[in-house]
mmCIF file of C-alpha atoms and ligand atoms in Angstrom:
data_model
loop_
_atom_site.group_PDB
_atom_site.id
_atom_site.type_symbol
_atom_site.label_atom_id
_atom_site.label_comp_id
_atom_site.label_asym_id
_atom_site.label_seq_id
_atom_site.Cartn_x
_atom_site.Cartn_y
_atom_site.Cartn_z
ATOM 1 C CA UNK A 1 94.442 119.098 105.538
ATOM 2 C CA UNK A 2 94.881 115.488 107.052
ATOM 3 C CA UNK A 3 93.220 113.261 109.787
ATOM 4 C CA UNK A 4 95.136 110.586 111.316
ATOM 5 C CA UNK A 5 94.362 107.342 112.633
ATOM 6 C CA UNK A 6 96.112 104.629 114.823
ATOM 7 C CA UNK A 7 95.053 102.318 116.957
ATOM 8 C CA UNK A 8 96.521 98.910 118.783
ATOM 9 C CA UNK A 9 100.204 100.447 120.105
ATOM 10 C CA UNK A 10 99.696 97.956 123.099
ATOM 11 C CA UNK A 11 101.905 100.233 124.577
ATOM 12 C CA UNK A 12 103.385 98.341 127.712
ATOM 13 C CA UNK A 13 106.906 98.985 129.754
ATOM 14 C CA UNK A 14 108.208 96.175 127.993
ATOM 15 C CA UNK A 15 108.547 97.848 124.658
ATOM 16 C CA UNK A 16 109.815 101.068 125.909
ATOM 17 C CA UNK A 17 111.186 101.593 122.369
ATOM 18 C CA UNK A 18 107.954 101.754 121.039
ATOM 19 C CA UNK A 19 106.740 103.912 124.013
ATOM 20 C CA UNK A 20 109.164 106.521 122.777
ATOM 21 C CA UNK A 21 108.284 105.832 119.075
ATOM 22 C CA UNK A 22 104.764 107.275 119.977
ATOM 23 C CA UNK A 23 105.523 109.957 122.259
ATOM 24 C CA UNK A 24 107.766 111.535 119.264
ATOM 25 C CA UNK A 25 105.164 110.970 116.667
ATOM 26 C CA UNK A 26 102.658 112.613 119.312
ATOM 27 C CA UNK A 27 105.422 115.825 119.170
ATOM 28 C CA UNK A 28 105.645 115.740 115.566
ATOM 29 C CA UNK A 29 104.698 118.120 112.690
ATOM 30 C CA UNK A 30 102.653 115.728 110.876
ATOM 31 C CA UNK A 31 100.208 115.278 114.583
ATOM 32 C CA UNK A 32 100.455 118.514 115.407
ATOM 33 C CA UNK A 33 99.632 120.261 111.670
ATOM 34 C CA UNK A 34 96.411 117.353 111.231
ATOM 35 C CA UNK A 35 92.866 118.377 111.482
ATOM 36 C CA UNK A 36 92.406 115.705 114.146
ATOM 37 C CA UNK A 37 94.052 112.637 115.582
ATOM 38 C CA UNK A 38 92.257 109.576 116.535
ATOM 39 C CA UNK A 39 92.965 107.092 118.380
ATOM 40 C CA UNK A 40 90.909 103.872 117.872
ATOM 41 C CA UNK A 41 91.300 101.428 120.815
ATOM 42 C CA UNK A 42 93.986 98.979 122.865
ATOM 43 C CA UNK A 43 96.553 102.271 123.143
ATOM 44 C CA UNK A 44 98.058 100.669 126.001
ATOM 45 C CA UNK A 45 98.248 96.715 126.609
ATOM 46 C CA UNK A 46 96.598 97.019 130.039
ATOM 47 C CA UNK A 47 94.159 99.421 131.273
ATOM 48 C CA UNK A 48 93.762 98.948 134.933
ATOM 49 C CA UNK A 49 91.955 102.656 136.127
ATOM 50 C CA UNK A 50 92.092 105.966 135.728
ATOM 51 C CA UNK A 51 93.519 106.002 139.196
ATOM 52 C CA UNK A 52 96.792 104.250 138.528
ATOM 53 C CA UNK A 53 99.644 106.023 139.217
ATOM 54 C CA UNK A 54 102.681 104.427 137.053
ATOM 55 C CA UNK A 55 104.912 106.084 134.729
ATOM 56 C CA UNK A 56 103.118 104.854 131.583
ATOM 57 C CA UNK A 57 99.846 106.234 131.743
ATOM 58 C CA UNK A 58 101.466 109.858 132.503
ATOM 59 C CA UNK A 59 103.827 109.710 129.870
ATOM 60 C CA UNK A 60 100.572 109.073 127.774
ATOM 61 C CA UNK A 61 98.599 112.226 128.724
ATOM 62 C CA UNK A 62 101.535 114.511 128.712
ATOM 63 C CA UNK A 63 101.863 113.440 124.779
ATOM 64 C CA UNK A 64 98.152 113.352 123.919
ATOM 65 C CA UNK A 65 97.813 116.851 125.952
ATOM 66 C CA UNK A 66 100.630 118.290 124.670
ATOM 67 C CA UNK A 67 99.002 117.512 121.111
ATOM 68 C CA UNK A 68 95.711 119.360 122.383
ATOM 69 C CA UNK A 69 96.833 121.738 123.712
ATOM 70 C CA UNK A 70 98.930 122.705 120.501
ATOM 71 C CA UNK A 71 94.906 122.785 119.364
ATOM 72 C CA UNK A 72 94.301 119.736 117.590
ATOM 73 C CA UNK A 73 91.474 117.615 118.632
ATOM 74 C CA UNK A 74 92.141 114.185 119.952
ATOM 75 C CA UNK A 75 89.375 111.459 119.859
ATOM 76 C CA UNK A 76 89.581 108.139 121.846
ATOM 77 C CA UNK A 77 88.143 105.202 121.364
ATOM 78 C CA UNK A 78 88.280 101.961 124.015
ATOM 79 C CA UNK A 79 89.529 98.847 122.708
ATOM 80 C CA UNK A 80 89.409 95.345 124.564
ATOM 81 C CA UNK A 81 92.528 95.883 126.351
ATOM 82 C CA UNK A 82 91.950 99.632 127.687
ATOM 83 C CA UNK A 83 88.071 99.525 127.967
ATOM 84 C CA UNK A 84 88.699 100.510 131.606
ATOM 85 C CA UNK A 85 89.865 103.921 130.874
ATOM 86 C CA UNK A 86 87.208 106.823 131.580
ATOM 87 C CA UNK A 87 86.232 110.193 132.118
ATOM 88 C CA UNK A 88 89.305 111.020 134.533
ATOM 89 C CA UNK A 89 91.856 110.052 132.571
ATOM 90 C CA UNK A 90 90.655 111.744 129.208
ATOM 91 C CA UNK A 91 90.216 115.229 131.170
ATOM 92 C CA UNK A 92 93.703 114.860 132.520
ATOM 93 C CA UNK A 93 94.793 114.097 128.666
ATOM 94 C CA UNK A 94 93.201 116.145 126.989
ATOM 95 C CA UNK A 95 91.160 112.944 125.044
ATOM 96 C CA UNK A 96 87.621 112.939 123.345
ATOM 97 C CA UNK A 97 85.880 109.883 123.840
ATOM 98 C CA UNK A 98 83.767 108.481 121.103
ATOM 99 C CA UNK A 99 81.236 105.808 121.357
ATOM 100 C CA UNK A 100 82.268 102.718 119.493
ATOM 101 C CA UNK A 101 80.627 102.858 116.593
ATOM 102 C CA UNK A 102 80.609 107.114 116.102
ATOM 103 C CA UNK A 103 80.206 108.027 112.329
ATOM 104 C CA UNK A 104 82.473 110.963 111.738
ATOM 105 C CA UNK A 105 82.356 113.019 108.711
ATOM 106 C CA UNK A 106 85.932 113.141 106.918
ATOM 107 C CA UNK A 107 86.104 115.612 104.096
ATOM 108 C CA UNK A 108 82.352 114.846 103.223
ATOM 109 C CA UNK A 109 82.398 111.044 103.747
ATOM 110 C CA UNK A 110 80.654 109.849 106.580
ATOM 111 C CA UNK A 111 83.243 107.147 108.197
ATOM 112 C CA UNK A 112 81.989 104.513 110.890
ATOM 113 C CA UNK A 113 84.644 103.970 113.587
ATOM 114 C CA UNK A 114 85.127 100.921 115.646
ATOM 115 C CA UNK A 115 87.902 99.234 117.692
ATOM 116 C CA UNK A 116 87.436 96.057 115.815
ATOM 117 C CA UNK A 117 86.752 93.321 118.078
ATOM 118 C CA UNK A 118 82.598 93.456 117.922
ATOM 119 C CA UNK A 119 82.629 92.530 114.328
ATOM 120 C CA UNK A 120 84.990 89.226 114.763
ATOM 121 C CA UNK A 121 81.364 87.557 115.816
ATOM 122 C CA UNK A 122 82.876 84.333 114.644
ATOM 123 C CA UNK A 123 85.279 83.812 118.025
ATOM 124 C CA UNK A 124 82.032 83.372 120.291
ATOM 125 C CA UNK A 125 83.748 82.328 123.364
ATOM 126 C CA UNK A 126 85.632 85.914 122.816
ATOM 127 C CA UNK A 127 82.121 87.299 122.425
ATOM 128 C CA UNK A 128 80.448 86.169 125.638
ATOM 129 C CA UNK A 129 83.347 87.224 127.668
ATOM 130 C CA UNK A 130 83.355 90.594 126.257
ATOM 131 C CA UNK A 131 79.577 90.811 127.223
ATOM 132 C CA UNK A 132 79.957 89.871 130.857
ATOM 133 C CA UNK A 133 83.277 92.283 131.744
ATOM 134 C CA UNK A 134 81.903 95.484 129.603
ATOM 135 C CA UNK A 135 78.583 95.682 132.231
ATOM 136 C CA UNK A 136 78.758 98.758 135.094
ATOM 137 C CA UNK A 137 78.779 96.249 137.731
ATOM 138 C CA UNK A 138 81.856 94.146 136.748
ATOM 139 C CA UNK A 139 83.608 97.206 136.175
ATOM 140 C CA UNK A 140 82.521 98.310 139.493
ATOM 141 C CA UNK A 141 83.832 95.221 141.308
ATOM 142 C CA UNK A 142 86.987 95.254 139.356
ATOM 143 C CA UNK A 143 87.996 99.367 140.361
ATOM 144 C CA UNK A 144 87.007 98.574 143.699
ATOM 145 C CA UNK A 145 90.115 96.542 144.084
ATOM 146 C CA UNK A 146 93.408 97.745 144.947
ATOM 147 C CA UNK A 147 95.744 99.019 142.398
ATOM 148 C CA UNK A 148 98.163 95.512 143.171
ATOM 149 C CA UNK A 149 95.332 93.429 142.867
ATOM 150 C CA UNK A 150 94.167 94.868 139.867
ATOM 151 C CA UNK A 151 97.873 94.517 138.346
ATOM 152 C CA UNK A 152 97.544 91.072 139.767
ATOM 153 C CA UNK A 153 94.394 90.523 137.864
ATOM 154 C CA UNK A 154 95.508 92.121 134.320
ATOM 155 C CA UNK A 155 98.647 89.843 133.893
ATOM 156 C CA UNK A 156 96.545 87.049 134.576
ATOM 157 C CA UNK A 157 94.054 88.276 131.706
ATOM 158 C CA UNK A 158 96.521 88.875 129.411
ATOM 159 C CA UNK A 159 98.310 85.262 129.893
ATOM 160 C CA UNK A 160 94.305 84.230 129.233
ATOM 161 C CA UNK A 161 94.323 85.921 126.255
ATOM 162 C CA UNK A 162 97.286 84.974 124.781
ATOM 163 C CA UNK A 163 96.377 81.206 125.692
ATOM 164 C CA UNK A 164 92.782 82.175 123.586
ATOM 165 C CA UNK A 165 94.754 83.307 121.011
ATOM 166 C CA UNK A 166 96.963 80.660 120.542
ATOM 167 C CA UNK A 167 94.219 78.047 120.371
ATOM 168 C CA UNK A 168 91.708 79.654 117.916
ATOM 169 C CA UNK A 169 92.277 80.144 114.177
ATOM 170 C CA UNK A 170 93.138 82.848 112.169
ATOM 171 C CA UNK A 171 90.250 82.967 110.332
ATOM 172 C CA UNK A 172 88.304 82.795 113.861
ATOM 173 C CA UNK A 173 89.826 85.812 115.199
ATOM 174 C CA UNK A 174 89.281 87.978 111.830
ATOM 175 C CA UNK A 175 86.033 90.034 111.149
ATOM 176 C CA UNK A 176 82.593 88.492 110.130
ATOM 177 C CA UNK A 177 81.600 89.771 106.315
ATOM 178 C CA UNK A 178 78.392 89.823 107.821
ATOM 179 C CA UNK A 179 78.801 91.435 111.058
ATOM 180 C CA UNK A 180 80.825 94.028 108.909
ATOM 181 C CA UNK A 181 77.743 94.881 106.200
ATOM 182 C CA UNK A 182 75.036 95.039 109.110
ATOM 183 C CA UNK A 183 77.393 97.532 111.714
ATOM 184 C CA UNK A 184 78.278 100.062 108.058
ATOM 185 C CA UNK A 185 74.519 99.602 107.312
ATOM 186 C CA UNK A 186 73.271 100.132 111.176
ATOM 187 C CA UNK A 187 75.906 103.995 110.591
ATOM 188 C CA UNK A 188 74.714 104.864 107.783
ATOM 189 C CA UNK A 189 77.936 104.628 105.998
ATOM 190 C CA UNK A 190 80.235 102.465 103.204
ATOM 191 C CA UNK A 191 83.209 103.678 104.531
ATOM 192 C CA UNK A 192 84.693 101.934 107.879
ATOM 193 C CA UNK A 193 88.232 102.188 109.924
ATOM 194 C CA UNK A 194 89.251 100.041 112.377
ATOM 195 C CA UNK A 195 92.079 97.901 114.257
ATOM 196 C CA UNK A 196 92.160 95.188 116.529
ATOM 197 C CA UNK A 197 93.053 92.525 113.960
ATOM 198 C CA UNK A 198 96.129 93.627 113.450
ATOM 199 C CA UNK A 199 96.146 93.226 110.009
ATOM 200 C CA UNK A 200 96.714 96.690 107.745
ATOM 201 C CA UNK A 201 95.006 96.599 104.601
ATOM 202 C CA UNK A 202 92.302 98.716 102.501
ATOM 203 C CA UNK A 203 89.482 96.474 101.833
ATOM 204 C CA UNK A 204 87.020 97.674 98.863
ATOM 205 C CA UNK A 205 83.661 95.295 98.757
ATOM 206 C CA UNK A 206 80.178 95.209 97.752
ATOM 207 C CA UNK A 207 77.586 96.073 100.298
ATOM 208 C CA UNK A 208 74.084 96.591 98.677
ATOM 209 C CA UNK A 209 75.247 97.347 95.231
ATOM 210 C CA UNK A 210 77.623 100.024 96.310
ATOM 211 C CA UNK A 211 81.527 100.044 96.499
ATOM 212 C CA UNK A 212 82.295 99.849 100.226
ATOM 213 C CA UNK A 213 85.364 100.322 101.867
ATOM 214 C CA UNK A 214 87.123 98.637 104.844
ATOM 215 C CA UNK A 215 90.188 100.522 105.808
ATOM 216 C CA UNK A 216 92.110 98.315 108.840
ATOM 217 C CA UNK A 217 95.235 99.548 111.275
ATOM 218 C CA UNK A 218 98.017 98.341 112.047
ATOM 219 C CA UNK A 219 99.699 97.571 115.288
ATOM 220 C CA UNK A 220 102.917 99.103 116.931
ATOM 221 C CA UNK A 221 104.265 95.909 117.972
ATOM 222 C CA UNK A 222 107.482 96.421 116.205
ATOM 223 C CA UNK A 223 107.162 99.695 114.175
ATOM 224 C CA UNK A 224 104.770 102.721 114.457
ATOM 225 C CA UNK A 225 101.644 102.353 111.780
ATOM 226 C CA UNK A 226 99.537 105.026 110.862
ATOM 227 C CA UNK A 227 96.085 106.507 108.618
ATOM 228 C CA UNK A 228 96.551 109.368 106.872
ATOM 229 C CA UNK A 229 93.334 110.692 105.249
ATOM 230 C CA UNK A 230 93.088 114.026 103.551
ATOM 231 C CA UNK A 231 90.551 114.964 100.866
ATOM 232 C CA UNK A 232 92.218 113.890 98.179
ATOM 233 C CA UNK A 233 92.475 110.052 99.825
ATOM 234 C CA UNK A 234 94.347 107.972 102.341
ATOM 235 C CA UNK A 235 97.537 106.543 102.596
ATOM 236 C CA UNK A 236 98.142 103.809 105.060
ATOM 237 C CA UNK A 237 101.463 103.508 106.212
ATOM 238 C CA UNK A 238 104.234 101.806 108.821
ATOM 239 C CA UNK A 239 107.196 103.644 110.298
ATOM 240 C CA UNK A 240 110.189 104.208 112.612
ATOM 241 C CA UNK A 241 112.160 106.565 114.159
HETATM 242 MN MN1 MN B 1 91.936 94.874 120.333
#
């Protein structure tokens, strides 16, 4: 019995390596004998529509189907970069979407699961742009465009983001303690996976005189990176082919 977890491959035609990486993972005996695989945010490093037609995004539902159809269940979760994807896309492959924020129940302990970037409430200028593109109408506008302009429009707000990320400070860009305690105590739960910060490690803590537990992902940038929880516990690990 195991449950996996990854989240923030970025996966972009510029690291075809790692494009591969997951696609053999995806085909693997240790996805395709888990209990359920999920997938926790910024899978790809730019989400432009369900409607987009390039190679990448159907190389990405032919793996995630191909793990669903072997009949285990695969959740996804939007991050910042993929928060565009929908209802279309996850039919074609084969993905559950979970609210940000769902509390699953993994071998009797209820888990909150988030993408990450909500509880770095310390990068503010991150925060208010998050608010005004996640509303129906700027999403709206946005898929309205033209698949070029769109493309257009995501390599300028990735050269943004790298700019943002540049200028702000570690520290900035990592979660809020706070933000943290109030989002496990909001689920219900002392247990808590996410990505985003791209910075793998299992956190233990106090939160209200109980042992909490932070347990973050890592990112595929150079090397796959994977959660493997079973009953007995979890093992967080990197890998390559
Ligand atoms: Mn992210």
């Amino acid at each position: 019995m195991s449950t996996l977890f990854i989240a923030d491959l970025h996966l972009d035609d510029s690291r075809p390596q790692i494009t591969s990486l997951f696609e053999q993972y995806l085909a693997g005996d240790e996805v395709r004998r888990a209990d359920a695989l999920y997938i926790l945010g910024d899978l790809v490093e730019a989400w432009i529509g369900d409607d987009d037609n390039a190679e990448l995004p159907q190389r990405i539902a032919n793996a995630t189907r191909g793990v669903r159809d072997a009949g285990v269940p695969v959740y996804f979760m939007v991050g910042n970069r993929d928060f565009l994807l929908g209802e279309t896309f996850a039919k074609r492959a084969g993905l559950t979407l979970l609210d940000d924020g769902a509390v699953h129940d993994l071998y009797g302990t209820p888990t909150l699961l988030m993408h990450g970037d909500v509880l770095c409430t310390d990068d503010v200028a991150y925060q208010a742009v998050r608010r005004s593109v996640r509303t129906p109408e700027w999403k709206a506008q946005v898929l309205a465009m033209s698949l070029d302009a769109r493309r257009a429009f995501a390599t300028k707000a990735r050269e943004d983001s790298r700019a943002h990320t540049g200028n702000t400070l570690e520290t900035i860009m990592d979660v809020n303690a706070e933000a943290v305690a109030d989002a496990m105590r909001k689920g219900g739960a002392r247990h808590l996976i996410h990505g985003h910060t791209h910075r793998p490690a299992i956190h233990h803590f106090d939160l209200d005189g109980h042992t909490a537990e932070r347990i973050v992902l890592g990112d595929w940038y150079e090397q796959g990176s994977v959660l493997r929880v079973t009953p007995e516990g979890r093992e967080l690990r990197a890998f390559h082919n």
